[in-house]
PDB file of C-alpha atoms in Angstrom:
ATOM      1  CA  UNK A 135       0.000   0.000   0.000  1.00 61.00           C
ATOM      2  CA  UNK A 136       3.100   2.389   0.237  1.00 72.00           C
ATOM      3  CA  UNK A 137       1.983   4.020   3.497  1.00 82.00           C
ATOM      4  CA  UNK A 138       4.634   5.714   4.987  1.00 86.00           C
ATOM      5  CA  UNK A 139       6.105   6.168   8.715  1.00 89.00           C
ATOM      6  CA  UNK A 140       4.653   9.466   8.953  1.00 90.00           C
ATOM      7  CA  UNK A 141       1.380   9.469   7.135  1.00 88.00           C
ATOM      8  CA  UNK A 142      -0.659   9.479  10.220  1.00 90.00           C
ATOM      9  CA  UNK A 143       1.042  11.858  11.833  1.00 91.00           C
ATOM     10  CA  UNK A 144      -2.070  14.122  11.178  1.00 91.00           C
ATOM     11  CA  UNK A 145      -2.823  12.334  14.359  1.00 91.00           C
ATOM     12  CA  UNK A 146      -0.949  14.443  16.579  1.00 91.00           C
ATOM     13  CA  UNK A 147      -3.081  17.738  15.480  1.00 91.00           C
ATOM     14  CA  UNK A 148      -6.301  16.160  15.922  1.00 92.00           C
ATOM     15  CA  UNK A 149      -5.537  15.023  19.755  1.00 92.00           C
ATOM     16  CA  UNK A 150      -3.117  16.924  20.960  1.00 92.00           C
ATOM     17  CA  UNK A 151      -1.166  15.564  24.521  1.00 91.00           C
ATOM     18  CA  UNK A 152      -2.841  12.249  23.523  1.00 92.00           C
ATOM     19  CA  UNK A 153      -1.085   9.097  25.472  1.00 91.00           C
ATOM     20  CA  UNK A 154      -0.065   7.679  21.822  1.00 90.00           C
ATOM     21  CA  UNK A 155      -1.530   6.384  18.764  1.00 91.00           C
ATOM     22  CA  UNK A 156      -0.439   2.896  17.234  1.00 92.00           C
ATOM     23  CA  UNK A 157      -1.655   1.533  14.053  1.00 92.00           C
ATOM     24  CA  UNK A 158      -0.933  -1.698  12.891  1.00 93.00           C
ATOM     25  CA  UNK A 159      -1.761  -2.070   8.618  1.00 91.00           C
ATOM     26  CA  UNK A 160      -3.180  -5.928   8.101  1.00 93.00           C
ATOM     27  CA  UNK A 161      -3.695  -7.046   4.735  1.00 89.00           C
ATOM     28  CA  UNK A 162      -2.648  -9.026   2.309  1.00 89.00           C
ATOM     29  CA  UNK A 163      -1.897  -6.510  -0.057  1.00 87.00           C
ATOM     30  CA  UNK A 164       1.002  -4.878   2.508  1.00 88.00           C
ATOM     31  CA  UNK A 165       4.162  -4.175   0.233  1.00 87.00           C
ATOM     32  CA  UNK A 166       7.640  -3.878   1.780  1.00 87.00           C
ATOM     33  CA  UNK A 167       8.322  -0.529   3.049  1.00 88.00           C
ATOM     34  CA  UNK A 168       9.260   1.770   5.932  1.00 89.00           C
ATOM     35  CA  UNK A 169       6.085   0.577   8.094  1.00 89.00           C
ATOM     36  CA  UNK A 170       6.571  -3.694   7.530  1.00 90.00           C
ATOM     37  CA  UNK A 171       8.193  -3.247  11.122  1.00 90.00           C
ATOM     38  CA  UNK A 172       6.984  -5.420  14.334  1.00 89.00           C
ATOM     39  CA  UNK A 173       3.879  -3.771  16.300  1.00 91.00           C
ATOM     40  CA  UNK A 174       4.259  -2.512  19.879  1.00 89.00           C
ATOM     41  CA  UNK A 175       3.794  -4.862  22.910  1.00 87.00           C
ATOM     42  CA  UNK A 176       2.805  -2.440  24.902  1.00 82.00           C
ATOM     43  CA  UNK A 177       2.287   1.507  24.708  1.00 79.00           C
ATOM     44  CA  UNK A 178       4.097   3.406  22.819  1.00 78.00           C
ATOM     45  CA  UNK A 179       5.940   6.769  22.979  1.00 82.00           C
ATOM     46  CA  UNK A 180       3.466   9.847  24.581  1.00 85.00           C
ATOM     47  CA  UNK A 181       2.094  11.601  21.972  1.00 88.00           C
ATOM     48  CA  UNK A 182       3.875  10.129  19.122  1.00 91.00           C
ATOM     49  CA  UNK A 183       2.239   8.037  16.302  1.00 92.00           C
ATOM     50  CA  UNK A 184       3.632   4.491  15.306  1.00 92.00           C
ATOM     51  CA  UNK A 185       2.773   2.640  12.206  1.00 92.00           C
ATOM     52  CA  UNK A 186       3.427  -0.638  11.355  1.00 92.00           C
ATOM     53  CA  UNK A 187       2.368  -4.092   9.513  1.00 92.00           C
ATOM     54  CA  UNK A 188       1.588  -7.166   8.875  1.00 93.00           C
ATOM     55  CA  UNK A 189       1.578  -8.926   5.790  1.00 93.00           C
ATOM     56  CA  UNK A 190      -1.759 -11.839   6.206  1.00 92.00           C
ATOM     57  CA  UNK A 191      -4.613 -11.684   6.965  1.00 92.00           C
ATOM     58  CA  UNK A 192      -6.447 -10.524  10.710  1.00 93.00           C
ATOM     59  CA  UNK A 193      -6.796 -13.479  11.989  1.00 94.00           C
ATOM     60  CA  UNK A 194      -3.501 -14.865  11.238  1.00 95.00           C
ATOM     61  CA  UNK A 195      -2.346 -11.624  12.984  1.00 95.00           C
ATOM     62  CA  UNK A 196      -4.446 -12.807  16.359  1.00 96.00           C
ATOM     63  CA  UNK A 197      -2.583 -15.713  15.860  1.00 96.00           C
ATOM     64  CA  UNK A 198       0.990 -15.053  14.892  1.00 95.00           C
ATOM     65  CA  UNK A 199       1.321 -11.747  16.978  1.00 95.00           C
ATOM     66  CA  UNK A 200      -1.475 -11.469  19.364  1.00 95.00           C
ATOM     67  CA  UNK A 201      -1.893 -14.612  21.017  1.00 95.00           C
ATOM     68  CA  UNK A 202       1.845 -14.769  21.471  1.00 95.00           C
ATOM     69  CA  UNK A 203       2.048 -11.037  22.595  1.00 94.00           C
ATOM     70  CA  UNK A 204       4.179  -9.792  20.206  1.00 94.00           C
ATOM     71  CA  UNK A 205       1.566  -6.824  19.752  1.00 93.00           C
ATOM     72  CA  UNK A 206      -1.046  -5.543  21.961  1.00 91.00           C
ATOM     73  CA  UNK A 207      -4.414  -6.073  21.877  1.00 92.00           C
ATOM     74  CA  UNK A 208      -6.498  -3.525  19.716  1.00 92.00           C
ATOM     75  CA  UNK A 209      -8.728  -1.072  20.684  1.00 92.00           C
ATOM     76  CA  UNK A 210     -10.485  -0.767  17.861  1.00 94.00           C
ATOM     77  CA  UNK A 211     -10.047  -2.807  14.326  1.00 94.00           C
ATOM     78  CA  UNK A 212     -10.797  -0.271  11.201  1.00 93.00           C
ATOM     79  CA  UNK A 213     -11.505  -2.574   8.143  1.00 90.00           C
ATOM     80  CA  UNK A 214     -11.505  -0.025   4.856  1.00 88.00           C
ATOM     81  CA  UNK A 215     -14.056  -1.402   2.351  1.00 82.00           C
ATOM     82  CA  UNK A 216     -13.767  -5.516   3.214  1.00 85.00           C
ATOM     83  CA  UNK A 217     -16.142  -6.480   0.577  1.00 81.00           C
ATOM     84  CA  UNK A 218     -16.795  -9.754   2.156  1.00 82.00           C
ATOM     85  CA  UNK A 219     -19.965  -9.730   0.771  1.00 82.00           C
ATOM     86  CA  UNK A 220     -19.122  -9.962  -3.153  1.00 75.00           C
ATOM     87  CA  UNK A 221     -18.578 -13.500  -3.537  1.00 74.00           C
ATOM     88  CA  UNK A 222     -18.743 -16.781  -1.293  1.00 75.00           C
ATOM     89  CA  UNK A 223     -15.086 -16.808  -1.858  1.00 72.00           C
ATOM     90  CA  UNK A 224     -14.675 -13.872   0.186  1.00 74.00           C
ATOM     91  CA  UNK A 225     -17.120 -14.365   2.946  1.00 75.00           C
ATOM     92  CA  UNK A 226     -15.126 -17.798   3.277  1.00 82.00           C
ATOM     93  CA  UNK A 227     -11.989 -15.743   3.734  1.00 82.00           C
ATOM     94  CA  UNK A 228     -12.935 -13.739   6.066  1.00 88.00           C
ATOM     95  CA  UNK A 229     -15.180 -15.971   8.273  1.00 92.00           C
ATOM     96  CA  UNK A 230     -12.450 -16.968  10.433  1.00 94.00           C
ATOM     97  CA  UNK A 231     -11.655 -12.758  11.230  1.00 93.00           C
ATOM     98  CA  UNK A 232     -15.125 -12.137  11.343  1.00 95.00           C
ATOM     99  CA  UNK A 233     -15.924 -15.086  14.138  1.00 95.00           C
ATOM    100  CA  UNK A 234     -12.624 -13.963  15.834  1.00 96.00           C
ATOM    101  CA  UNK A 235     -14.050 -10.333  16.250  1.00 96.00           C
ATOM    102  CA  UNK A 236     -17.251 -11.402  17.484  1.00 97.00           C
ATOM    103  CA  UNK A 237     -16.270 -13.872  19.648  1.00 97.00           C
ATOM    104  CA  UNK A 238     -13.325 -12.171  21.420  1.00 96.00           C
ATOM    105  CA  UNK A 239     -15.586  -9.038  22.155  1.00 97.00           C
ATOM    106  CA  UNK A 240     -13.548  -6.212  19.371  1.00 96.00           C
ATOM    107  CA  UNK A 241     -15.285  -3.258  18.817  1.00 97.00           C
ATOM    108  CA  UNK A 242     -14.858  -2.742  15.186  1.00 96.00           C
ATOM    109  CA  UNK A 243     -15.698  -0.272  12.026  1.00 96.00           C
ATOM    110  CA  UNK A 244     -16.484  -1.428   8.556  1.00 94.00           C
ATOM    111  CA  UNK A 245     -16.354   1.265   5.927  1.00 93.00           C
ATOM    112  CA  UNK A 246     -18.528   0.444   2.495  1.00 91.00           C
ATOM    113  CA  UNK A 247     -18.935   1.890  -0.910  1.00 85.00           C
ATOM    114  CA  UNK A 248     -22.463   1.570  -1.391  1.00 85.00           C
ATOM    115  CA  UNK A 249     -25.829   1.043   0.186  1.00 87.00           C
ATOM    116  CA  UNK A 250     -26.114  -2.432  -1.704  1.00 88.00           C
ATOM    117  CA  UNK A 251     -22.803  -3.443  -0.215  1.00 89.00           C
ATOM    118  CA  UNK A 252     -24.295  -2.061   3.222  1.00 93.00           C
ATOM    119  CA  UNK A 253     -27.507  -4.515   2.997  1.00 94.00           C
ATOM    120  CA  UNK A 254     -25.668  -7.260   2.089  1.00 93.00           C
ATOM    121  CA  UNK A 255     -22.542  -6.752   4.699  1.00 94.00           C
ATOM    122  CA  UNK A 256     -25.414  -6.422   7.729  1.00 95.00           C
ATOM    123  CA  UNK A 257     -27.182  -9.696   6.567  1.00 94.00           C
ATOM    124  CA  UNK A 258     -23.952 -11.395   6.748  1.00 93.00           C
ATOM    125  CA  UNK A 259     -23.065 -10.168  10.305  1.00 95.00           C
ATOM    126  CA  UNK A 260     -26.712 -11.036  11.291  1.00 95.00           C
ATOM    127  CA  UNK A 261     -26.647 -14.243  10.073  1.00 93.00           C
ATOM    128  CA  UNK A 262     -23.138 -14.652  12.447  1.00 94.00           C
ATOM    129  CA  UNK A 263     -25.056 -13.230  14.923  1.00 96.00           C
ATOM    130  CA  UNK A 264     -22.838 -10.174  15.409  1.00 96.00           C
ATOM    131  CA  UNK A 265     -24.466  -7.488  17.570  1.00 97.00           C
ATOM    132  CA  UNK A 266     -24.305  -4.476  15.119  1.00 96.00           C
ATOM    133  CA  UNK A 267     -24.011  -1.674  17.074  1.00 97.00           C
ATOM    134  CA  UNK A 268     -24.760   0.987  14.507  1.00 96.00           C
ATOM    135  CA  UNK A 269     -24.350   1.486  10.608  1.00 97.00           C
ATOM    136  CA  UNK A 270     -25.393   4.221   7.968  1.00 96.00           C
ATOM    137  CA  UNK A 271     -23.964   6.728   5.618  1.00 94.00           C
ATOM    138  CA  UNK A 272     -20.545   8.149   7.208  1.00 92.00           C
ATOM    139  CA  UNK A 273     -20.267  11.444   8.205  1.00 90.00           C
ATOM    140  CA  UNK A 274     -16.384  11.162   7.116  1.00 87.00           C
ATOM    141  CA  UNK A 275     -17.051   9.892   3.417  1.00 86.00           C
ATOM    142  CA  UNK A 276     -15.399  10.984   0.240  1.00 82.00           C
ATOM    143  CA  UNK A 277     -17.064  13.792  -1.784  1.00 85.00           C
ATOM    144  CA  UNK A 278     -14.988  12.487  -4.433  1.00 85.00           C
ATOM    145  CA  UNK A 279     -16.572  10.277  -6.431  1.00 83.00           C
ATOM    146  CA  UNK A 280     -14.281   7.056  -8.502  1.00 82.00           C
ATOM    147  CA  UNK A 281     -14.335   4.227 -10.421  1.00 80.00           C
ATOM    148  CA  UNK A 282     -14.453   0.714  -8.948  1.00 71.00           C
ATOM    149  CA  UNK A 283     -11.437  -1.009 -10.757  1.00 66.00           C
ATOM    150  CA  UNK A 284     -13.945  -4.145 -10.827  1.00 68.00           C
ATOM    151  CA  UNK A 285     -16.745  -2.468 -12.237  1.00 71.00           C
ATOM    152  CA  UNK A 286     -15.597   0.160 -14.514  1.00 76.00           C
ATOM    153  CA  UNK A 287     -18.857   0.669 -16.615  1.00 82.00           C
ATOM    154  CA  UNK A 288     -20.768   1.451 -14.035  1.00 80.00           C
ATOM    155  CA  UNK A 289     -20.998   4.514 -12.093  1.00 81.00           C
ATOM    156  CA  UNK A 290     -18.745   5.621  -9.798  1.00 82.00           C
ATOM    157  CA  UNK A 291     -19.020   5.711  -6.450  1.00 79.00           C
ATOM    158  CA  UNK A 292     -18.040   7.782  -2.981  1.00 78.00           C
ATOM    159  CA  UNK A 293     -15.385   5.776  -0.573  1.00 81.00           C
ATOM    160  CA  UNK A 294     -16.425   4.897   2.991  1.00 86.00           C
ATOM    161  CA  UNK A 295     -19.631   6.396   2.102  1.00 89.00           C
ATOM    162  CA  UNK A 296     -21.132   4.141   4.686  1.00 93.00           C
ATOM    163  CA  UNK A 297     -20.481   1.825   7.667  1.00 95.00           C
ATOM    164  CA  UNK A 298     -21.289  -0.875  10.150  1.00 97.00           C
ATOM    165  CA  UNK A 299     -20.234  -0.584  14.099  1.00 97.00           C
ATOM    166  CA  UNK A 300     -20.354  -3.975  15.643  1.00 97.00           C
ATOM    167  CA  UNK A 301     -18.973  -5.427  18.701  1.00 97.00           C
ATOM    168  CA  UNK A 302     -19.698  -8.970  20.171  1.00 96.00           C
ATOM    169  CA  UNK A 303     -22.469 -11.548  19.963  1.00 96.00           C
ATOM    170  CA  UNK A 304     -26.430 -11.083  19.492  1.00 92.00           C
ATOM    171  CA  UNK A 305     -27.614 -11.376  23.390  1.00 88.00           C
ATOM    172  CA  UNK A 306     -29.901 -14.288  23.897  1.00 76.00           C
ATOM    173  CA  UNK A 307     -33.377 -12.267  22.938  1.00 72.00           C
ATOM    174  CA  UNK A 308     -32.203 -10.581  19.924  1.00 65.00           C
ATOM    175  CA  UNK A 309     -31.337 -13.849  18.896  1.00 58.00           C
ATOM    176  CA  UNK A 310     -35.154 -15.495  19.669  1.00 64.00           C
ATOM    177  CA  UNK A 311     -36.922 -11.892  18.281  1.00 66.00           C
ATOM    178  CA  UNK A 312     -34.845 -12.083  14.743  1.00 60.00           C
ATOM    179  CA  UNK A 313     -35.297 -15.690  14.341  1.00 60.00           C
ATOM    180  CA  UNK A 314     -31.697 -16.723  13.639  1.00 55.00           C
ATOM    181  CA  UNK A 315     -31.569 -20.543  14.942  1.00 53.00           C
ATOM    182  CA  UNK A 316     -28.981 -21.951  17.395  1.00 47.00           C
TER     183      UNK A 316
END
């Protein structure tokens, strides 16, 4: 992704004497670079941002890193545009992140392109009985519209223009009231 050591230093501005910002890049399209460094263990520097990645995908993260705490635990996971919900090959490759989430408790933000890929996204995390917290159109989207590189005949559309905020599992009566079986 060529994102570089000081990209989010923007960071600083925005919460000034903050206790420090890390952010760890997972994906597998991570390139080598400046940031393909180990994440912290613990917290970082005061009021300093630290970037780094992992090449794989989230779950193999929890594994490789997490569990064996070479990296803290997150805060918050950020997914930008997942698109888990375009084929069954995707949805199978991110089931094991997307039980991991719910299951460990991590509150997490989905950003989407599209209302369709909105509708589709929240029937998938209802039918893994994810307890959506809240989803919509972003106040933070794009007002630059662009081409999907998949779809380039059709019209082009606004990034993060929506998203889902989930954390955790369905409780026990949301479960019963939306008729998902056990």
């Amino acid at each position: 992704m060529g994102a570089r050591l000081t990209d989010y230093d923007e960071l600083n501005n925005m919460f000034p004497g903050h206790q420090g910002i890390e952010i760890v890049m997972v994906g597998p399209e991570v390139v080598d670079g400046p940031i393909v460094r180990p994440p912290l263990r613990a917290f970082g520097p005061r009021q300093s941002v630290y970037i780094s990645a992992f090449k794989g995908l989230y779950h193999q993260f929890w594994e490789d890193m997490i569990e064996k705490e070479e990296a803290a635990k997150p805060d918050l996971v950020v997914g930008f545009h997942p698109g888990f919900h375009a084929s069954p090959g995707l949805i199978e490759g991110w089931l094991p992140t997307l039980l991991l989430l719910r299951d460990l408790n991590v509150p997490t933000c989905f950003t989407l392109y599209s209302d369709k890929e909105l509708e589709r996204s929240l029937q998938i995390l209802l039918e893994l009985e994810v307890r959506i917290e809240d989803s919509g159109p972003n106040p933070f989207a794009s007002h630059k519209p662009e081409q999907v590189q998949s779809t380039p005949n059709k019209t082009p559309v606004h990034c993060n223009s929506h998203y889902i905020r989930f954390q955790g599992l369905l409780p026990q009566e949301d479960l019963e009231e939306s008729g998902v079986d056990n």
